[in-house]
Amino acid sequence: MKDTTHFMVELYLSFMGTTYNSIFATLRYLKKYGILVEKGKYFLEGEELMVKRKKGILILMLPAVFLGVIAVLLVSQAKAKKETPNTLLEQEKIEEVLEEPKSVKQEEQSEDLFEAYYEQAEELLQTMTLEEKIGQMFLARFPENEVIEEIQNHHPGGYLLFGRDFKEETKESIKQKLEQCQQASKIKLILGVDEEGGTVTRVSSYPAFRSSEFQSPQELWQKGKLPAILQDSTEKTKLLKSLGLNMNLTPVADVPTQEDSFMYARSYGRGAEKTAIYVAKLTQRMNQDGMISAMKHFPGYGDNVDTHKEMAIDTRPYETFEKTDFLPFMSGIEAKGPCVLMSHNVVTSMDAEKPASLSAKVHHILREELNFSGIILTDDLAMEAVSGYVQSGDAAVQAVLVGNDMIISSDFVGQKQEVLDAVKQGKIKEEQINQAVKRILAWKHAYQII
């Protein structure tokens, strides 16, 4: 019996052409598979189609064959999709047709992200001193010296490592150092890093850890679309976990539009809706791989200046954020992203008096409008953009008062003492400390850190 499917595919391809050659090819296959017999005396000579007999039969037969080919191909294509859903083509189609993110007003109340772990967290919370609880609220910059003493005396919730911390290290030495830190801590630590790829590579910029730097999301997309980004994320996670790290402060969920703006090279660079898909997929992949992620920089960085160096004032209307900047954060929240990192931008449509990281109004939007129940982090309070809005010794206190769960700090010991003093003076209620620390402990349980 002839291979009918193979024949039909070939016949279909020949019909798609418009040249004489495609017609000649059709007749060859018809003759090859026995549809044209010798008696019909259909044959080819040079570039002329010579039909001696039964010309009308061939003309009547071809439309029926063509329709049959179409039906077979459609069935075969549907079957192939079911059998190979993970091909690059399929992944790209999935990326393009995913449901558009809901508007802020349509978003339904989500359940608490760490609700299943609050009972365990509460039990541990009851055993802690006030000083230990406040220490948990800091993701401190990894100190250059005497880290074990700092852990034992000041009880940080975790450390954030920068490029300097990997400069003179090897995989073995940094792993040993971080293991010693975990052993010294009464409550196991969050150990985080910014390894976005592209311009922000704290680890892979050193050959001791990787032969080349991880590429940016935009570079990866050019090579292999979203599947390449997800594969790259898994490779990152494998490397970071092998060193003892359990948090990567990514993805960048911002939607800048100008290619020369500060945040553009770090972003996905494909508009709000596609960035929303990217953030959701990357968050899901990091959760699957057991790596803590952090969406940044809420409420959306836009095309603003570098807040490490100067103040950034964002005068865009609130409707712009609802239609664009919020979408990636909303999709990441729906994908169970555990953390959101706040920007230091002053967004005048939300709070013209304070940077987002120190604004109770912006935190309210994140908690109540976007229904985020996870960990809210400040960006580093040592940045220049914050200095004009705080008094000496006031930044960390303000950060706690407006609703941040954790503070990224380059002055951990000093700022911890400022928060402790504020609680003792009644400026901060201990109940607010307890609420934040309970969430932090539940988060650590959820990711099996404790």
GROMACS .gro file of C-alpha atoms in nm:
model
  450
    1MET     CA    1   0.000   0.000   0.000
    2LYS     CA    2   0.135   0.343  -0.095
    3ASP     CA    3   0.242   0.600   0.168
    4THR     CA    4  -0.063   0.817   0.111
    5THR     CA    5   0.019   1.081   0.373
    6HIS     CA    6   0.366   1.134   0.231
    7PHE     CA    7   0.220   1.162  -0.115
    8MET     CA    8  -0.039   1.416  -0.011
    9VAL     CA    9   0.219   1.637   0.159
   10GLU     CA   10   0.435   1.636  -0.149
   11LEU     CA   11   0.137   1.698  -0.371
   12TYR     CA   12   0.027   1.991  -0.153
   13LEU     CA   13   0.372   2.150  -0.173
   14SER     CA   14   0.374   2.116  -0.551
   15PHE     CA   15   0.035   2.287  -0.577
   16MET     CA   16   0.155   2.584  -0.374
   17GLY     CA   17   0.388   2.688  -0.655
   18THR     CA   18   0.281   2.887  -0.960
   19THR     CA   19   0.551   2.784  -1.205
   20TYR     CA   20   0.543   2.512  -1.468
   21ASN     CA   21   0.793   2.318  -1.260
   22SER     CA   22   0.543   2.276  -0.978
   23ILE     CA   23   0.290   2.136  -1.228
   24PHE     CA   24   0.553   1.898  -1.368
   25ALA     CA   25   0.633   1.782  -1.015
   26THR     CA   26   0.265   1.714  -0.952
   27LEU     CA   27   0.239   1.492  -1.256
   28ARG     CA   28   0.554   1.302  -1.156
   29TYR     CA   29   0.400   1.220  -0.819
   30LEU     CA   30   0.066   1.130  -0.974
   31LYS     CA   31   0.241   0.887  -1.202
   32LYS     CA   32   0.469   0.759  -0.927
   33TYR     CA   33   0.179   0.668  -0.697
   34GLY     CA   34  -0.035   0.512  -0.966
   35ILE     CA   35  -0.301   0.780  -1.004
   36LEU     CA   36  -0.187   0.839  -1.364
   37VAL     CA   37  -0.154   0.519  -1.558
   38GLU     CA   38   0.030   0.449  -1.879
   39LYS     CA   39  -0.292   0.432  -2.074
   40GLY     CA   40  -0.356   0.797  -2.004
   41LYS     CA   41  -0.026   0.882  -2.177
   42TYR     CA   42   0.039   1.193  -1.971
   43PHE     CA   43   0.406   1.287  -2.008
   44LEU     CA   44   0.654   1.576  -1.987
   45GLU     CA   45   0.868   1.715  -2.264
   46GLY     CA   46   1.108   1.999  -2.187
   47GLU     CA   47   0.906   2.287  -2.047
   48GLU     CA   48   0.577   2.198  -2.220
   49LEU     CA   49   0.300   2.002  -2.061
   50MET     CA   50   0.169   1.755  -2.319
   51VAL     CA   51  -0.162   1.590  -2.249
   52LYS     CA   52  -0.265   1.343  -2.515
   53ARG     CA   53  -0.574   1.192  -2.358
   54LYS     CA   54  -0.825   1.235  -2.077
   55LYS     CA   55  -0.732   1.597  -2.012
   56GLY     CA   56  -1.074   1.664  -1.861
   57ILE     CA   57  -1.037   1.384  -1.605
   58LEU     CA   58  -0.721   1.538  -1.463
   59ILE     CA   59  -0.882   1.885  -1.434
   60LEU     CA   60  -1.183   1.744  -1.248
   61MET     CA   61  -0.968   1.531  -1.018
   62LEU     CA   62  -0.725   1.799  -0.899
   63PRO     CA   63  -0.961   2.013  -0.683
   64ALA     CA   64  -1.078   1.708  -0.491
   65VAL     CA   65  -0.722   1.596  -0.429
   66PHE     CA   66  -0.625   1.947  -0.321
   67LEU     CA   67  -0.909   1.967  -0.064
   68GLY     CA   68  -0.814   1.625   0.070
   69VAL     CA   69  -0.456   1.738   0.114
   70ILE     CA   70  -0.567   2.044   0.312
   71ALA     CA   71  -0.777   1.829   0.548
   72VAL     CA   72  -0.496   1.581   0.608
   73LEU     CA   73  -0.245   1.858   0.676
   74LEU     CA   74  -0.473   2.032   0.927
   75VAL     CA   75  -0.526   1.708   1.119
   76SER     CA   76  -0.155   1.628   1.109
   77GLN     CA   77  -0.064   1.977   1.230
   78ALA     CA   78  -0.305   1.957   1.524
   79LYS     CA   79  -0.161   1.620   1.621
   80ALA     CA   80   0.195   1.751   1.597
   81LYS     CA   81   0.110   2.041   1.829
   82LYS     CA   82  -0.010   1.801   2.096
   83GLU     CA   83   0.299   1.588   2.064
   84THR     CA   84   0.557   1.870   2.063
   85PRO     CA   85   0.430   2.160   2.277
   86ASN     CA   86   0.774   2.276   2.387
   87THR     CA   87   0.924   2.370   2.054
   88LEU     CA   88   1.050   2.723   2.008
   89LEU     CA   89   0.767   2.799   1.765
   90GLU     CA   90   0.502   2.678   2.008
   91GLN     CA   91   0.653   2.875   2.295
   92GLU     CA   92   0.652   3.191   2.089
   93LYS     CA   93   0.287   3.137   1.999
   94ILE     CA   94   0.205   3.081   2.365
   95GLU     CA   95   0.378   3.406   2.453
   96GLU     CA   96   0.174   3.602   2.202
   97VAL     CA   97  -0.174   3.463   2.283
   98LEU     CA   98  -0.171   3.451   2.662
   99GLU     CA   99  -0.461   3.634   2.821
  100GLU     CA  100  -0.398   4.004   2.858
  101PRO     CA  101  -0.341   4.120   3.217
  102LYS     CA  102  -0.651   4.240   3.399
  103SER     CA  103  -0.694   4.605   3.483
  104VAL     CA  104  -0.637   4.713   3.841
  105LYS     CA  105  -1.010   4.756   3.901
  106GLN     CA  106  -1.089   4.407   3.769
  107GLU     CA  107  -0.832   4.230   3.983
  108GLU     CA  108  -1.001   4.005   4.237
  109GLN     CA  109  -0.886   3.976   4.596
  110SER     CA  110  -0.609   3.717   4.607
  111GLU     CA  111  -0.544   3.486   4.898
  112ASP     CA  112  -0.247   3.552   5.124
  113LEU     CA  113   0.068   3.420   4.960
  114PHE     CA  114   0.223   3.271   5.276
  115GLU     CA  115  -0.097   3.188   5.468
  116ALA     CA  116  -0.008   2.819   5.495
  117TYR     CA  117   0.309   2.905   5.689
  118TYR     CA  118   0.182   3.163   5.937
  119GLU     CA  119   0.123   2.917   6.219
  120GLN     CA  120   0.485   2.798   6.208
  121ALA     CA  121   0.601   3.157   6.178
  122GLU     CA  122   0.397   3.263   6.480
  123GLU     CA  123   0.549   2.988   6.694
  124LEU     CA  124   0.900   3.105   6.609
  125LEU     CA  125   0.804   3.471   6.652
  126GLN     CA  126   0.699   3.407   7.012
  127THR     CA  127   1.051   3.290   7.099
  128MET     CA  128   1.228   3.600   6.965
  129THR     CA  129   1.343   3.916   7.140
  130LEU     CA  130   1.250   4.258   7.005
  131GLU     CA  131   1.607   4.312   6.886
  132GLU     CA  132   1.606   3.979   6.702
  133LYS     CA  133   1.275   4.065   6.535
  134ILE     CA  134   1.400   4.402   6.413
  135GLY     CA  135   1.717   4.237   6.280
  136GLN     CA  136   1.500   4.012   6.062
  137MET     CA  137   1.370   4.320   5.883
  138PHE     CA  138   1.707   4.400   5.728
  139LEU     CA  139   1.861   4.264   5.410
  140ALA     CA  140   2.203   4.407   5.488
  141ARG     CA  141   2.495   4.470   5.258
  142PHE     CA  142   2.743   4.189   5.308
  143PRO     CA  143   3.020   4.328   5.531
  144GLU     CA  144   3.382   4.321   5.423
  145ASN     CA  145   3.498   4.206   5.768
  146GLU     CA  146   3.371   4.027   6.078
  147VAL     CA  147   3.051   3.894   5.922
  148ILE     CA  148   3.017   3.608   6.174
  149GLU     CA  149   3.036   3.850   6.467
  150GLU     CA  150   2.771   4.072   6.305
  151ILE     CA  151   2.538   3.776   6.258
  152GLN     CA  152   2.576   3.659   6.615
  153ASN     CA  153   2.536   4.006   6.768
  154HIS     CA  154   2.279   4.173   6.542
  155HIS     CA  155   2.071   3.889   6.384
  156PRO     CA  156   2.011   4.017   6.027
  157GLY     CA  157   1.733   3.867   5.820
  158GLY     CA  158   1.977   3.824   5.536
  159TYR     CA  159   2.256   3.968   5.327
  160LEU     CA  160   2.278   4.114   4.981
  161LEU     CA  161   2.609   4.043   4.805
  162PHE     CA  162   2.767   4.276   4.549
  163GLY     CA  163   3.046   4.243   4.296
  164ARG     CA  164   3.317   4.318   4.551
  165ASP     CA  165   3.212   4.011   4.750
  166PHE     CA  166   3.301   3.777   4.460
  167LYS     CA  167   3.611   3.955   4.332
  168GLU     CA  168   3.880   3.755   4.512
  169GLU     CA  169   3.672   3.441   4.562
  170THR     CA  170   3.631   3.101   4.400
  171LYS     CA  171   3.321   2.883   4.389
  172GLU     CA  172   3.457   2.678   4.676
  173SER     CA  173   3.561   2.972   4.893
  174ILE     CA  174   3.235   3.168   4.860
  175LYS     CA  175   3.031   2.853   4.923
  176GLN     CA  176   3.228   2.784   5.239
  177LYS     CA  177   3.193   3.144   5.358
  178LEU     CA  178   2.815   3.145   5.308
  179GLU     CA  179   2.778   2.806   5.478
  180GLN     CA  180   2.959   2.947   5.780
  181CYS     CA  181   2.720   3.242   5.783
  182GLN     CA  182   2.418   3.012   5.784
  183GLN     CA  183   2.565   2.803   6.065
  184ALA     CA  184   2.626   3.116   6.275
  185SER     CA  185   2.270   3.245   6.235
  186LYS     CA  186   1.998   3.144   6.481
  187ILE     CA  187   1.742   3.185   6.203
  188LYS     CA  188   1.868   3.094   5.857
  189LEU     CA  189   1.952   3.383   5.628
  190ILE     CA  190   1.825   3.518   5.299
  191LEU     CA  191   2.139   3.538   5.085
  192GLY     CA  192   2.067   3.745   4.778
  193VAL     CA  193   2.235   3.896   4.475
  194ASP     CA  194   2.150   4.104   4.167
  195GLU     CA  195   2.226   3.873   3.876
  196GLU     CA  196   1.997   4.013   3.608
  197GLY     CA  197   2.228   3.953   3.312
  198GLY     CA  198   2.358   4.220   3.077
  199THR     CA  199   2.470   4.529   3.263
  200VAL     CA  200   2.404   4.384   3.612
  201THR     CA  201   2.610   4.070   3.673
  202ARG     CA  202   2.751   4.056   4.025
  203VAL     CA  203   2.865   3.694   3.995
  204SER     CA  204   2.916   3.599   3.629
  205SER     CA  205   3.135   3.902   3.560
  206TYR     CA  206   3.418   3.704   3.720
  207PRO     CA  207   3.569   3.411   3.522
  208ALA     CA  208   3.603   3.211   3.843
  209PHE     CA  209   3.227   3.164   3.838
  210ARG     CA  210   3.137   3.156   3.468
  211SER     CA  211   3.330   3.171   3.142
  212SER     CA  212   3.111   3.459   3.020
  213GLU     CA  213   2.863   3.702   3.169
  214PHE     CA  214   2.494   3.617   3.161
  215GLN     CA  215   2.320   3.807   2.882
  216SER     CA  216   2.038   4.057   2.921
  217PRO     CA  217   1.673   3.960   2.860
  218GLN     CA  218   1.674   4.160   2.535
  219GLU     CA  219   1.984   3.980   2.406
  220LEU     CA  220   1.839   3.642   2.498
  221TRP     CA  221   1.509   3.723   2.329
  222GLN     CA  222   1.689   3.803   2.006
  223LYS     CA  223   1.856   3.462   2.018
  224GLY     CA  224   1.569   3.239   2.119
  225LYS     CA  225   1.265   3.432   2.238
  226LEU     CA  226   1.110   3.357   2.577
  227PRO     CA  227   1.227   2.993   2.594
  228ALA     CA  228   1.589   3.111   2.582
  229ILE     CA  229   1.526   3.347   2.873
  230LEU     CA  230   1.367   3.073   3.083
  231GLN     CA  231   1.650   2.830   3.008
  232ASP     CA  232   1.900   3.099   3.103
  233SER     CA  233   1.714   3.156   3.430
  234THR     CA  234   1.742   2.791   3.521
  235GLU     CA  235   2.115   2.801   3.452
  236LYS     CA  236   2.149   3.111   3.672
  237THR     CA  237   1.959   2.947   3.953
  238LYS     CA  238   2.174   2.635   3.935
  239LEU     CA  239   2.491   2.844   3.964
  240LEU     CA  240   2.365   3.069   4.243
  241LYS     CA  241   2.228   2.781   4.450
  242SER     CA  242   2.557   2.594   4.414
  243LEU     CA  243   2.726   2.890   4.584
  244GLY     CA  244   2.477   2.901   4.872
  245LEU     CA  245   2.263   3.190   4.743
  246ASN     CA  246   1.884   3.161   4.767
  247MET     CA  247   1.757   3.490   4.622
  248ASN     CA  248   1.809   3.668   4.289
  249LEU     CA  249   1.668   4.021   4.273
  250THR     CA  250   1.509   3.991   3.931
  251PRO     CA  251   1.301   4.033   3.712
  252VAL     CA  252   1.309   4.397   3.615
  253ALA     CA  253   0.937   4.463   3.563
  254ASP     CA  254   0.978   4.820   3.443
  255VAL     CA  255   0.851   4.942   3.107
  256PRO     CA  256   1.081   5.222   2.985
  257THR     CA  257   1.014   5.346   2.633
  258GLN     CA  258   1.327   5.544   2.544
  259GLU     CA  259   1.629   5.339   2.447
  260ASP     CA  260   1.870   5.588   2.599
  261SER     CA  261   1.698   5.594   2.940
  262PHE     CA  262   1.871   5.455   3.249
  263MET     CA  263   1.655   5.143   3.292
  264TYR     CA  264   1.598   5.048   2.928
  265ALA     CA  265   1.893   4.810   2.881
  266ARG     CA  266   1.793   4.618   3.194
  267SER     CA  267   1.428   4.583   3.090
  268TYR     CA  268   1.253   4.335   2.859
  269GLY     CA  269   1.209   4.618   2.610
  270ARG     CA  270   0.893   4.493   2.439
  271GLY     CA  271   0.612   4.700   2.586
  272ALA     CA  272   0.385   4.657   2.888
  273GLU     CA  273   0.175   4.359   2.784
  274LYS     CA  274   0.464   4.144   2.666
  275THR     CA  275   0.669   4.247   2.968
  276ALA     CA  276   0.377   4.124   3.180
  277ILE     CA  277   0.399   3.783   3.014
  278TYR     CA  278   0.777   3.778   3.060
  279VAL     CA  279   0.755   3.865   3.431
  280ALA     CA  280   0.490   3.599   3.496
  281LYS     CA  281   0.678   3.326   3.311
  282LEU     CA  282   1.012   3.411   3.470
  283THR     CA  283   0.859   3.426   3.817
  284GLN     CA  284   0.698   3.086   3.766
  285ARG     CA  285   1.026   2.938   3.643
  286MET     CA  286   1.219   3.074   3.941
  287ASN     CA  287   0.957   2.935   4.179
  288GLN     CA  288   0.981   2.596   4.009
  289ASP     CA  289   1.359   2.605   4.041
  290GLY     CA  290   1.344   2.703   4.409
  291MET     CA  291   1.493   3.052   4.374
  292ILE     CA  292   1.338   3.358   4.539
  293SER     CA  293   1.262   3.635   4.290
  294ALA     CA  294   1.192   4.005   4.339
  295MET     CA  295   1.000   4.219   4.090
  296LYS     CA  296   1.139   4.568   4.062
  297HIS     CA  297   1.105   4.871   4.074
  298PHE     CA  298   0.748   4.946   4.187
  299PRO     CA  299   0.542   5.140   4.086
  300GLY     CA  300   0.742   5.136   3.761
  301TYR     CA  301   1.068   5.311   3.680
  302GLY     CA  302   0.973   5.453   3.343
  303ASP     CA  303   1.236   5.665   3.167
  304ASN     CA  304   1.359   5.834   3.483
  305VAL     CA  305   1.716   5.917   3.587
  306ASP     CA  306   1.950   5.700   3.795
  307THR     CA  307   1.836   5.726   4.158
  308HIS     CA  308   2.175   5.604   4.279
  309LYS     CA  309   2.302   5.949   4.186
  310GLU     CA  310   2.011   6.194   4.195
  311MET     CA  311   1.643   6.246   4.269
  312ALA     CA  312   1.391   6.125   4.013
  313ILE     CA  313   1.056   6.302   3.976
  314ASP     CA  314   0.797   6.114   3.770
  315THR     CA  315   0.511   6.342   3.659
  316ARG     CA  316   0.317   6.092   3.450
  317PRO     CA  317  -0.059   6.066   3.522
  318TYR     CA  318  -0.192   5.777   3.730
  319GLU     CA  319  -0.383   5.641   3.430
  320THR     CA  320  -0.051   5.573   3.257
  321PHE     CA  321   0.056   5.347   3.542
  322GLU     CA  322  -0.279   5.165   3.537
  323LYS     CA  323  -0.251   5.098   3.164
  324THR     CA  324   0.121   5.016   3.143
  325ASP     CA  325   0.355   5.011   3.444
  326PHE     CA  326   0.127   4.814   3.677
  327LEU     CA  327   0.063   4.531   3.428
  328PRO     CA  328   0.394   4.341   3.475
  329PHE     CA  329   0.363   4.363   3.854
  330MET     CA  330   0.005   4.242   3.842
  331SER     CA  331   0.096   3.941   3.629
  332GLY     CA  332   0.391   3.863   3.856
  333ILE     CA  333   0.169   3.881   4.162
  334GLU     CA  334  -0.079   3.646   3.996
  335ALA     CA  335   0.214   3.411   3.923
  336LYS     CA  336   0.289   3.406   4.300
  337GLY     CA  337   0.592   3.632   4.295
  338PRO     CA  338   0.710   3.650   4.657
  339CYS     CA  339   0.874   3.995   4.664
  340VAL     CA  340   0.837   4.345   4.525
  341LEU     CA  341   1.121   4.597   4.548
  342MET     CA  342   1.023   4.964   4.571
  343SER     CA  343   1.182   5.240   4.367
  344HIS     CA  344   1.306   5.570   4.507
  345ASN     CA  345   1.123   5.768   4.235
  346VAL     CA  346   0.884   6.040   4.347
  347VAL     CA  347   0.564   5.970   4.153
  348THR     CA  348   0.362   6.287   4.176
  349SER     CA  349   0.030   6.129   4.076
  350MET     CA  350   0.054   5.902   4.382
  351ASP     CA  351   0.257   6.102   4.635
  352ALA     CA  352   0.430   6.427   4.545
  353GLU     CA  353   0.602   6.451   4.884
  354LYS     CA  354   0.786   6.122   4.924
  355PRO     CA  355   0.979   5.870   4.712
  356ALA     CA  356   0.782   5.550   4.652
  357SER     CA  357   0.999   5.352   4.895
  358LEU     CA  358   0.899   5.589   5.177
  359SER     CA  359   0.540   5.657   5.072
  360ALA     CA  360   0.248   5.508   5.263
  361LYS     CA  361   0.024   5.598   4.968
  362VAL     CA  362   0.227   5.396   4.718
  363HIS     CA  363   0.245   5.100   4.959
  364HIS     CA  364  -0.134   5.119   4.995
  365ILE     CA  365  -0.171   5.093   4.617
  366LEU     CA  366   0.051   4.785   4.609
  367ARG     CA  367  -0.126   4.614   4.899
  368GLU     CA  368  -0.488   4.719   4.839
  369GLU     CA  369  -0.519   4.790   4.467
  370LEU     CA  370  -0.283   4.521   4.335
  371ASN     CA  371  -0.355   4.284   4.626
  372PHE     CA  372   0.006   4.197   4.697
  373SER     CA  373   0.049   3.990   5.015
  374GLY     CA  374   0.421   3.908   4.986
  375ILE     CA  375   0.739   4.081   5.100
  376ILE     CA  376   0.788   4.450   5.024
  377LEU     CA  377   1.153   4.558   5.008
  378THR     CA  378   1.305   4.902   4.989
  379ASP     CA  379   1.579   4.969   4.743
  380ASP     CA  380   1.904   5.057   4.919
  381LEU     CA  381   1.837   5.349   5.152
  382ALA     CA  382   2.192   5.477   5.096
  383MET     CA  383   2.099   5.600   4.747
  384GLU     CA  384   2.121   5.972   4.679
  385ALA     CA  385   1.755   5.995   4.578
  386VAL     CA  386   1.649   5.929   4.940
  387SER     CA  387   1.877   6.173   5.118
  388GLY     CA  388   1.671   6.483   5.043
  389TYR     CA  389   1.356   6.335   5.196
  390VAL     CA  390   1.483   6.214   5.534
  391GLN     CA  391   1.646   6.358   5.839
  392SER     CA  392   1.957   6.207   5.992
  393GLY     CA  393   1.870   5.873   6.148
  394ASP     CA  394   1.521   5.877   6.001
  395ALA     CA  395   1.530   5.673   5.676
  396ALA     CA  396   1.488   5.323   5.820
  397VAL     CA  397   1.226   5.442   6.069
  398GLN     CA  398   1.022   5.598   5.788
  399ALA     CA  399   1.062   5.282   5.580
  400VAL     CA  400   0.912   5.069   5.856
  401LEU     CA  401   0.631   5.313   5.931
  402VAL     CA  402   0.503   5.321   5.571
  403GLY     CA  403   0.485   4.943   5.542
  404ASN     CA  404   0.812   4.795   5.415
  405ASP     CA  405   0.878   4.443   5.544
  406MET     CA  406   1.252   4.447   5.472
  407ILE     CA  407   1.506   4.724   5.432
  408ILE     CA  408   1.807   4.694   5.204
  409SER     CA  409   2.074   4.871   5.403
  410SER     CA  410   2.438   4.964   5.369
  411ASP     CA  411   2.431   5.076   5.733
  412PHE     CA  412   2.264   4.777   5.897
  413VAL     CA  413   2.392   4.809   6.254
  414GLY     CA  414   2.320   5.182   6.278
  415GLN     CA  415   1.977   5.169   6.114
  416LYS     CA  416   1.872   4.867   6.317
  417GLN     CA  417   1.944   5.065   6.633
  418GLU     CA  418   1.740   5.358   6.501
  419VAL     CA  419   1.437   5.133   6.449
  420LEU     CA  420   1.486   4.974   6.791
  421ASP     CA  421   1.496   5.317   6.955
  422ALA     CA  422   1.183   5.424   6.765
  423VAL     CA  423   0.992   5.122   6.899
  424LYS     CA  424   1.105   5.189   7.254
  425GLN     CA  425   1.002   5.554   7.218
  426GLY     CA  426   0.658   5.457   7.088
  427LYS     CA  427   0.710   5.597   6.736
  428ILE     CA  428   0.669   5.248   6.590
  429LYS     CA  429   0.425   4.999   6.741
  430GLU     CA  430   0.568   4.658   6.819
  431GLU     CA  431   0.260   4.505   6.658
  432GLN     CA  432   0.374   4.648   6.323
  433ILE     CA  433   0.715   4.488   6.374
  434ASN     CA  434   0.548   4.157   6.458
  435GLN     CA  435   0.332   4.167   6.147
  436ALA     CA  436   0.630   4.224   5.917
  437VAL     CA  437   0.850   3.964   6.086
  438LYS     CA  438   0.573   3.704   6.083
  439ARG     CA  439   0.547   3.752   5.706
  440ILE     CA  440   0.927   3.725   5.670
  441LEU     CA  441   0.943   3.402   5.871
  442ALA     CA  442   0.653   3.253   5.673
  443TRP     CA  443   0.837   3.348   5.352
  444LYS     CA  444   1.148   3.168   5.473
  445HIS     CA  445   0.939   2.861   5.556
  446ALA     CA  446   0.775   2.870   5.212
  447TYR     CA  447   1.115   2.856   5.039
  448GLN     CA  448   1.251   2.597   5.285
  449ILE     CA  449   1.518   2.827   5.423
  450ILE     CA  450   1.400   2.748   5.775
   0.00000   0.00000   0.00000
